[in-house]
Amino acid sequence: LAEVGAKFDLLPTQVSYWVNIFQRDGIEALKPHQKGRRPKVNKKHNPKHIRHLAERNELDRLKEELAKKNQELHEAKLELEITKKSLALFGPSKHAPKHK
Protein backbone atom coordinates (compact mmCIF):
# COMPACT_ATOMS: atom_id res chain seq x y z
CA LEU A 1 0.00 0.00 0.00
CA ALA A 2 2.85 2.36 0.85
CA GLU A 3 4.53 1.65 -2.47
CA VAL A 4 1.34 2.33 -4.51
CA GLY A 5 0.63 5.45 -2.43
CA ALA A 6 4.12 6.79 -3.06
CA LYS A 7 3.92 6.04 -6.78
CA PHE A 8 0.63 7.97 -7.23
CA ASP A 9 1.28 10.59 -4.52
CA LEU A 10 -1.46 9.26 -2.21
CA LEU A 11 -1.57 8.40 1.44
CA PRO A 12 -1.39 4.66 2.15
CA THR A 13 -4.54 4.96 4.25
CA GLN A 14 -6.48 6.22 1.21
CA VAL A 15 -5.30 3.26 -0.86
CA SER A 16 -6.22 0.91 1.98
CA TYR A 17 -9.69 2.49 2.19
CA TRP A 18 -10.26 1.98 -1.55
CA VAL A 19 -9.10 -1.66 -1.36
CA ASN A 20 -11.49 -2.35 1.54
CA ILE A 21 -14.43 -0.72 -0.27
CA PHE A 22 -13.66 -2.68 -3.44
CA GLN A 23 -13.46 -5.99 -1.53
CA ARG A 24 -16.69 -5.26 0.34
CA ASP A 25 -18.92 -3.69 -2.37
CA GLY A 26 -17.17 -4.26 -5.70
CA ILE A 27 -16.33 -1.85 -8.51
CA GLU A 28 -19.65 0.04 -8.26
CA ALA A 29 -18.64 1.44 -4.87
CA LEU A 30 -15.58 3.13 -6.40
CA LYS A 31 -17.52 4.94 -9.14
CA PRO A 32 -18.37 8.60 -8.55
CA HIS A 33 -21.76 9.27 -7.02
CA GLN A 34 -23.81 12.31 -6.07
CA LYS A 35 -22.93 13.75 -2.71
CA GLY A 36 -25.19 15.42 -0.21
CA ARG A 37 -28.70 14.88 0.98
CA ARG A 38 -31.42 13.92 -1.49
CA PRO A 39 -34.07 16.58 -2.05
CA LYS A 40 -37.29 16.02 -0.10
CA VAL A 41 -39.55 17.20 -2.92
CA ASN A 42 -39.17 16.09 -6.49
CA LYS A 43 -38.73 19.29 -8.49
CA LYS A 44 -40.94 18.01 -11.30
CA HIS A 45 -43.92 17.72 -8.95
CA ASN A 46 -43.20 20.83 -6.92
CA PRO A 47 -46.21 23.22 -7.22
CA LYS A 48 -43.91 26.26 -7.35
CA HIS A 49 -41.94 24.71 -10.18
CA ILE A 50 -45.12 23.82 -12.10
CA ARG A 51 -46.48 27.35 -11.65
CA HIS A 52 -43.15 28.81 -12.82
CA LEU A 53 -43.20 26.63 -15.95
CA ALA A 54 -46.80 27.63 -16.69
CA GLU A 55 -45.94 31.32 -16.30
CA ARG A 56 -42.90 30.90 -18.54
CA ASN A 57 -44.95 29.09 -21.17
CA GLU A 58 -47.59 31.84 -20.99
CA LEU A 59 -44.87 34.46 -21.34
CA ASP A 60 -43.45 32.70 -24.42
CA ARG A 61 -46.94 32.45 -25.92
CA LEU A 62 -47.56 36.15 -25.33
CA LYS A 63 -44.19 37.07 -26.86
CA GLU A 64 -45.02 35.05 -29.97
CA GLU A 65 -48.45 36.67 -30.19
CA LEU A 66 -46.92 40.15 -29.85
CA ALA A 67 -44.37 39.40 -32.56
CA LYS A 68 -47.17 38.22 -34.86
CA LYS A 69 -49.24 41.35 -34.21
CA ASN A 70 -46.19 43.56 -34.82
CA GLN A 71 -45.61 41.80 -38.14
CA GLU A 72 -49.28 42.33 -39.13
CA LEU A 73 -49.05 46.01 -38.16
CA HIS A 74 -45.87 46.43 -40.19
CA GLU A 75 -47.52 44.83 -43.23
CA ALA A 76 -50.61 47.06 -42.85
CA LYS A 77 -48.41 50.17 -42.65
CA LEU A 78 -46.55 49.12 -45.80
CA GLU A 79 -49.83 48.53 -47.61
CA LEU A 80 -51.08 51.97 -46.56
CA GLU A 81 -47.85 53.61 -47.78
CA ILE A 82 -48.15 51.83 -51.14
CA THR A 83 -51.75 52.97 -51.48
CA LYS A 84 -50.84 56.57 -50.64
CA LYS A 85 -47.97 56.62 -53.14
CA SER A 86 -50.05 55.06 -55.90
CA LEU A 87 -52.78 57.68 -55.32
CA ALA A 88 -50.17 60.43 -55.45
CA LEU A 89 -48.72 59.09 -58.70
CA PHE A 90 -51.84 58.00 -60.55
CA GLY A 91 -54.64 59.94 -58.84
CA PRO A 92 -57.97 58.48 -57.77
CA SER A 93 -59.53 55.91 -60.08
CA LYS A 94 -62.42 56.92 -62.35
CA HIS A 95 -64.69 54.33 -60.79
CA ALA A 96 -64.06 55.41 -57.22
CA PRO A 97 -67.04 57.11 -55.54
CA LYS A 98 -66.55 60.82 -54.98
CA HIS A 99 -66.78 62.17 -51.46
CA LYS A 100 -69.13 65.11 -50.85
Tab-separated table of N, CA and C in Angstrom:
chain	number	residue	atom	x	y	z
A	1	LEU	N	0.821	-1.202	0.000
A	1	LEU	CA	0.000	0.000	0.000
A	1	LEU	C	0.860	1.259	0.000
A	2	ALA	N	1.959	1.209	0.774
A	2	ALA	CA	2.852	2.360	0.846
A	2	ALA	C	3.518	2.606	-0.500
A	3	GLU	N	3.868	1.525	-1.178
A	3	GLU	CA	4.526	1.652	-2.470
A	3	GLU	C	3.576	2.257	-3.526
A	4	VAL	N	2.339	1.787	-3.556
A	4	VAL	CA	1.344	2.326	-4.507
A	4	VAL	C	1.044	3.779	-4.165
A	5	GLY	N	0.898	4.074	-2.864
A	5	GLY	CA	0.631	5.447	-2.435
A	5	GLY	C	1.746	6.387	-2.840
A	6	ALA	N	2.978	5.954	-2.695
A	6	ALA	CA	4.122	6.793	-3.059
A	6	ALA	C	4.183	7.005	-4.574
A	7	LYS	N	3.858	5.952	-5.330
A	7	LYS	CA	3.919	6.041	-6.781
A	7	LYS	C	2.901	7.050	-7.333
A	8	PHE	N	1.697	7.087	-6.742
A	8	PHE	CA	0.629	7.967	-7.232
A	8	PHE	C	0.406	9.186	-6.339
A	9	ASP	N	1.330	9.445	-5.423
A	9	ASP	CA	1.276	10.590	-4.521
A	9	ASP	C	-0.016	10.587	-3.707
A	10	LEU	N	-0.297	9.435	-3.083
A	10	LEU	CA	-1.463	9.260	-2.212
A	10	LEU	C	-1.007	8.758	-0.851
A	11	LEU	N	-1.854	8.969	0.123
A	11	LEU	CA	-1.569	8.404	1.440
A	11	LEU	C	-1.900	6.919	1.425
A	12	PRO	N	-1.111	6.096	2.106
A	12	PRO	CA	-1.394	4.657	2.148
A	12	PRO	C	-2.765	4.348	2.749
A	13	THR	N	-3.218	5.193	3.661
A	13	THR	CA	-4.541	4.959	4.254
A	13	THR	C	-5.657	5.119	3.218
A	14	GLN	N	-5.474	6.030	2.261
A	14	GLN	CA	-6.477	6.219	1.207
A	14	GLN	C	-6.530	4.987	0.310
A	15	VAL	N	-5.357	4.466	-0.031
A	15	VAL	CA	-5.298	3.259	-0.858
A	15	VAL	C	-5.934	2.088	-0.114
A	16	SER	N	-5.645	1.974	1.156
A	16	SER	CA	-6.217	0.912	1.981
A	16	SER	C	-7.743	1.032	2.032
A	17	TYR	N	-8.245	2.241	2.148
A	17	TYR	CA	-9.686	2.489	2.190
A	17	TYR	C	-10.338	2.031	0.884
A	18	TRP	N	-9.711	2.370	-0.251
A	18	TRP	CA	-10.261	1.976	-1.555
A	18	TRP	C	-10.251	0.452	-1.724
A	19	VAL	N	-9.187	-0.192	-1.260
A	19	VAL	CA	-9.099	-1.655	-1.356
A	19	VAL	C	-10.209	-2.291	-0.531
A	20	ASN	N	-10.433	-1.797	0.675
A	20	ASN	CA	-11.487	-2.352	1.537
A	20	ASN	C	-12.875	-2.156	0.916
A	21	ILE	N	-13.132	-0.986	0.359
A	21	ILE	CA	-14.431	-0.716	-0.266
A	21	ILE	C	-14.620	-1.637	-1.471
A	22	PHE	N	-13.569	-1.813	-2.269
A	22	PHE	CA	-13.657	-2.679	-3.439
A	22	PHE	C	-13.936	-4.120	-3.022
A	23	GLN	N	-13.263	-4.604	-1.980
A	23	GLN	CA	-13.465	-5.986	-1.528
A	23	GLN	C	-14.863	-6.175	-0.954
A	24	ARG	N	-15.377	-5.146	-0.297
A	24	ARG	CA	-16.686	-5.259	0.340
A	24	ARG	C	-17.830	-5.091	-0.666
A	25	ASP	N	-17.769	-4.039	-1.526
A	25	ASP	CA	-18.919	-3.692	-2.373
A	25	ASP	C	-18.661	-3.816	-3.871
A	26	GLY	N	-17.467	-4.094	-4.280
A	26	GLY	CA	-17.175	-4.257	-5.699
A	26	GLY	C	-16.853	-2.929	-6.375
A	27	ILE	N	-16.759	-3.002	-7.712
A	27	ILE	CA	-16.326	-1.850	-8.507
A	27	ILE	C	-17.334	-0.699	-8.457
A	28	GLU	N	-18.610	-1.008	-8.294
A	28	GLU	CA	-19.647	0.036	-8.260
A	28	GLU	C	-19.418	1.021	-7.119
A	29	ALA	N	-18.861	0.560	-6.022
A	29	ALA	CA	-18.636	1.436	-4.868
A	29	ALA	C	-17.552	2.472	-5.142
A	30	LEU	N	-16.668	2.195	-6.108
A	30	LEU	CA	-15.583	3.126	-6.402
A	30	LEU	C	-15.957	4.164	-7.454
A	31	LYS	N	-17.086	3.972	-8.133
A	31	LYS	CA	-17.517	4.937	-9.145
A	31	LYS	C	-18.026	6.204	-8.467
A	32	PRO	N	-17.889	7.354	-9.143
A	32	PRO	CA	-18.366	8.600	-8.548
A	32	PRO	C	-19.880	8.563	-8.352
A	33	HIS	N	-20.326	9.195	-7.295
A	33	HIS	CA	-21.758	9.271	-7.019
A	33	HIS	C	-22.092	10.653	-6.469
A	34	GLN	N	-23.370	10.995	-6.526
A	34	GLN	CA	-23.806	12.312	-6.070
A	34	GLN	C	-23.649	12.410	-4.564
A	35	LYS	N	-23.131	13.548	-4.131
A	35	LYS	CA	-22.927	13.754	-2.711
A	35	LYS	C	-24.044	14.616	-2.148
A	36	GLY	N	-24.207	14.574	-0.874
A	36	GLY	CA	-25.190	15.421	-0.212
A	36	GLY	C	-26.518	14.708	-0.007
A	37	ARG	N	-27.398	15.417	0.647
A	37	ARG	CA	-28.702	14.879	0.976
A	37	ARG	C	-29.621	14.939	-0.239
A	38	ARG	N	-30.451	13.922	-0.400
A	38	ARG	CA	-31.418	13.924	-1.491
A	38	ARG	C	-32.493	14.979	-1.220
A	39	PRO	N	-33.009	15.599	-2.261
A	39	PRO	CA	-34.069	16.580	-2.048
A	39	PRO	C	-35.341	15.897	-1.553
A	40	LYS	N	-36.059	16.579	-0.658
A	40	LYS	CA	-37.287	16.016	-0.099
A	40	LYS	C	-38.412	16.010	-1.123
A	41	VAL	N	-38.469	17.073	-1.946
A	41	VAL	CA	-39.547	17.204	-2.918
A	41	VAL	C	-38.958	17.056	-4.308
A	42	ASN	N	-39.588	16.233	-5.100
A	42	ASN	CA	-39.165	16.094	-6.489
A	42	ASN	C	-39.507	17.390	-7.206
A	43	LYS	N	-38.533	17.981	-7.868
A	43	LYS	CA	-38.727	19.288	-8.486
A	43	LYS	C	-39.791	19.253	-9.570
A	44	LYS	N	-39.954	18.108	-10.239
A	44	LYS	CA	-40.943	18.012	-11.302
A	44	LYS	C	-42.364	18.133	-10.760
A	45	HIS	N	-42.586	17.703	-9.524
A	45	HIS	CA	-43.919	17.720	-8.951
A	45	HIS	C	-44.130	18.866	-7.965
A	46	ASN	N	-43.129	19.703	-7.831
A	46	ASN	CA	-43.203	20.834	-6.925
A	46	ASN	C	-44.195	21.865	-7.488
A	47	PRO	N	-45.217	22.255	-6.710
A	47	PRO	CA	-46.206	23.219	-7.221
A	47	PRO	C	-45.588	24.535	-7.664
A	48	LYS	N	-44.579	25.014	-6.958
A	48	LYS	CA	-43.910	26.259	-7.347
A	48	LYS	C	-43.252	26.106	-8.709
A	49	HIS	N	-42.619	24.973	-8.915
A	49	HIS	CA	-41.938	24.709	-10.184
A	49	HIS	C	-42.961	24.622	-11.325
A	50	ILE	N	-44.068	23.941	-11.085
A	50	ILE	CA	-45.115	23.816	-12.103
A	50	ILE	C	-45.684	25.184	-12.440
A	51	ARG	N	-45.940	26.005	-11.432
A	51	ARG	CA	-46.479	27.348	-11.647
A	51	ARG	C	-45.481	28.191	-12.441
A	52	HIS	N	-44.189	28.059	-12.114
A	52	HIS	CA	-43.151	28.807	-12.817
A	52	HIS	C	-43.108	28.403	-14.292
A	53	LEU	N	-43.193	27.097	-14.569
A	53	LEU	CA	-43.196	26.629	-15.953
A	53	LEU	C	-44.414	27.138	-16.706
A	54	ALA	N	-45.579	27.139	-16.045
A	54	ALA	CA	-46.803	27.626	-16.690
A	54	ALA	C	-46.679	29.116	-17.009
A	55	GLU	N	-46.117	29.880	-16.079
A	55	GLU	CA	-45.940	31.317	-16.304
A	55	GLU	C	-44.950	31.553	-17.438
A	56	ARG	N	-43.896	30.749	-17.491
A	56	ARG	CA	-42.904	30.899	-18.537
A	56	ARG	C	-43.498	30.547	-19.903
A	57	ASN	N	-44.301	29.475	-19.928
A	57	ASN	CA	-44.952	29.095	-21.174
A	57	ASN	C	-45.921	30.180	-21.626
A	58	GLU	N	-46.659	30.748	-20.681
A	58	GLU	CA	-47.593	31.838	-20.986
A	58	GLU	C	-46.824	33.045	-21.517
A	59	LEU	N	-45.696	33.341	-20.910
A	59	LEU	CA	-44.873	34.464	-21.341
A	59	LEU	C	-44.361	34.235	-22.766
A	60	ASP	N	-43.907	33.021	-23.056
A	60	ASP	CA	-43.454	32.702	-24.417
A	60	ASP	C	-44.597	32.835	-25.416
A	61	ARG	N	-45.780	32.362	-25.041
A	61	ARG	CA	-46.937	32.454	-25.923
A	61	ARG	C	-47.283	33.907	-26.208
A	62	LEU	N	-47.254	34.734	-25.162
A	62	LEU	CA	-47.560	36.153	-25.329
A	62	LEU	C	-46.511	36.856	-26.192
A	63	LYS	N	-45.252	36.481	-26.032
A	63	LYS	CA	-44.190	37.072	-26.860
A	63	LYS	C	-44.403	36.721	-28.332
A	64	GLU	N	-44.760	35.463	-28.590
A	64	GLU	CA	-45.019	35.054	-29.969
A	64	GLU	C	-46.208	35.811	-30.542
A	65	GLU	N	-47.257	35.952	-29.744
A	65	GLU	CA	-48.448	36.671	-30.189
A	65	GLU	C	-48.113	38.137	-30.492
A	66	LEU	N	-47.320	38.760	-29.630
A	66	LEU	CA	-46.915	40.149	-29.845
A	66	LEU	C	-46.091	40.288	-31.122
A	67	ALA	N	-45.180	39.359	-31.349
A	67	ALA	CA	-44.366	39.401	-32.559
A	67	ALA	C	-45.249	39.267	-33.801
A	68	LYS	N	-46.250	38.396	-33.734
A	68	LYS	CA	-47.167	38.216	-34.863
A	68	LYS	C	-47.964	39.493	-35.121
A	69	LYS	N	-48.467	40.112	-34.062
A	69	LYS	CA	-49.239	41.354	-34.206
A	69	LYS	C	-48.353	42.480	-34.755
A	70	ASN	N	-47.122	42.548	-34.301
A	70	ASN	CA	-46.193	43.563	-34.817
A	70	ASN	C	-45.934	43.358	-36.307
A	71	GLN	N	-45.810	42.093	-36.721
A	71	GLN	CA	-45.612	41.802	-38.140
A	71	GLN	C	-46.838	42.220	-38.953
A	72	GLU	N	-48.044	41.933	-38.436
A	72	GLU	CA	-49.277	42.330	-39.127
A	72	GLU	C	-49.369	43.851	-39.230
A	73	LEU	N	-49.017	44.550	-38.162
A	73	LEU	CA	-49.048	46.010	-38.160
A	73	LEU	C	-48.063	46.570	-39.189
A	74	HIS	N	-46.878	45.991	-39.236
A	74	HIS	CA	-45.869	46.434	-40.195
A	74	HIS	C	-46.382	46.254	-41.626
A	75	GLU	N	-46.990	45.099	-41.898
A	75	GLU	CA	-47.521	44.834	-43.233
A	75	GLU	C	-48.647	45.805	-43.581
A	76	ALA	N	-49.510	46.124	-42.605
A	76	ALA	CA	-50.612	47.065	-42.848
A	76	ALA	C	-50.060	48.463	-43.138
A	77	LYS	N	-49.018	48.854	-42.409
A	77	LYS	CA	-48.408	50.167	-42.653
A	77	LYS	C	-47.784	50.227	-44.044
A	78	LEU	N	-47.129	49.150	-44.459
A	78	LEU	CA	-46.547	49.115	-45.796
A	78	LEU	C	-47.638	49.215	-46.865
A	79	GLU	N	-48.726	48.495	-46.660
A	79	GLU	CA	-49.834	48.528	-47.614
A	79	GLU	C	-50.426	49.934	-47.710
A	80	LEU	N	-50.556	50.606	-46.577
A	80	LEU	CA	-51.079	51.973	-46.559
A	80	LEU	C	-50.128	52.911	-47.302
A	81	GLU	N	-48.834	52.771	-47.090
A	81	GLU	CA	-47.852	53.607	-47.782
A	81	GLU	C	-47.916	53.390	-49.293
A	82	ILE	N	-48.047	52.123	-49.711
A	82	ILE	CA	-48.147	51.826	-51.139
A	82	ILE	C	-49.399	52.468	-51.725
A	83	THR	N	-50.500	52.374	-51.011
A	83	THR	CA	-51.752	52.973	-51.482
A	83	THR	C	-51.613	54.485	-51.604
A	84	LYS	N	-51.013	55.116	-50.612
A	84	LYS	CA	-50.835	56.572	-50.639
A	84	LYS	C	-49.962	56.988	-51.827
A	85	LYS	N	-48.870	56.258	-52.054
A	85	LYS	CA	-47.974	56.619	-53.144
A	85	LYS	C	-48.621	56.387	-54.505
A	86	SER	N	-49.394	55.306	-54.621
A	86	SER	CA	-50.051	55.061	-55.905
A	86	SER	C	-51.104	56.124	-56.176
A	87	LEU	N	-51.811	56.595	-55.136
A	87	LEU	CA	-52.776	57.676	-55.317
A	87	LEU	C	-52.068	58.970	-55.700
A	88	ALA	N	-50.916	59.219	-55.131
A	88	ALA	CA	-50.168	60.429	-55.447
A	88	ALA	C	-49.656	60.383	-56.886
A	89	LEU	N	-49.255	59.203	-57.345
A	89	LEU	CA	-48.722	59.087	-58.700
A	89	LEU	C	-49.816	59.035	-59.771
A	90	PHE	N	-50.838	58.244	-59.517
A	90	PHE	CA	-51.837	58.000	-60.551
A	90	PHE	C	-53.168	58.710	-60.321
A	91	GLY	N	-53.381	59.273	-59.151
A	91	GLY	CA	-54.640	59.938	-58.842
A	91	GLY	C	-55.728	58.924	-58.541
A	92	PRO	N	-56.875	59.403	-58.094
A	92	PRO	CA	-57.972	58.482	-57.770
A	92	PRO	C	-58.493	57.811	-59.043
A	93	SER	N	-59.011	56.618	-58.909
A	93	SER	CA	-59.528	55.907	-60.083
A	93	SER	C	-60.842	56.542	-60.533
A	94	LYS	N	-61.200	56.336	-61.788
A	94	LYS	CA	-62.421	56.923	-62.347
A	94	LYS	C	-63.656	56.291	-61.741
A	95	HIS	N	-63.534	55.038	-61.300
A	95	HIS	CA	-64.689	54.329	-60.788
A	95	HIS	C	-64.874	54.514	-59.280
A	96	ALA	N	-63.965	55.213	-58.652
A	96	ALA	CA	-64.060	55.408	-57.217
A	96	ALA	C	-65.169	56.404	-56.920
A	97	PRO	N	-65.974	56.159	-55.894
A	97	PRO	CA	-67.035	57.109	-55.542
A	97	PRO	C	-66.435	58.404	-55.027
A	98	LYS	N	-67.046	59.514	-55.393
A	98	LYS	CA	-66.551	60.815	-54.976
A	98	LYS	C	-67.149	61.171	-53.621
A	99	HIS	N	-66.312	61.756	-52.779
A	99	HIS	CA	-66.776	62.168	-51.456
A	99	HIS	C	-67.379	63.561	-51.538
A	100	LYS	N	-68.478	63.774	-50.850
A	100	LYS	CA	-69.125	65.107	-50.849
A	100	LYS	C	-68.886	65.817	-49.564
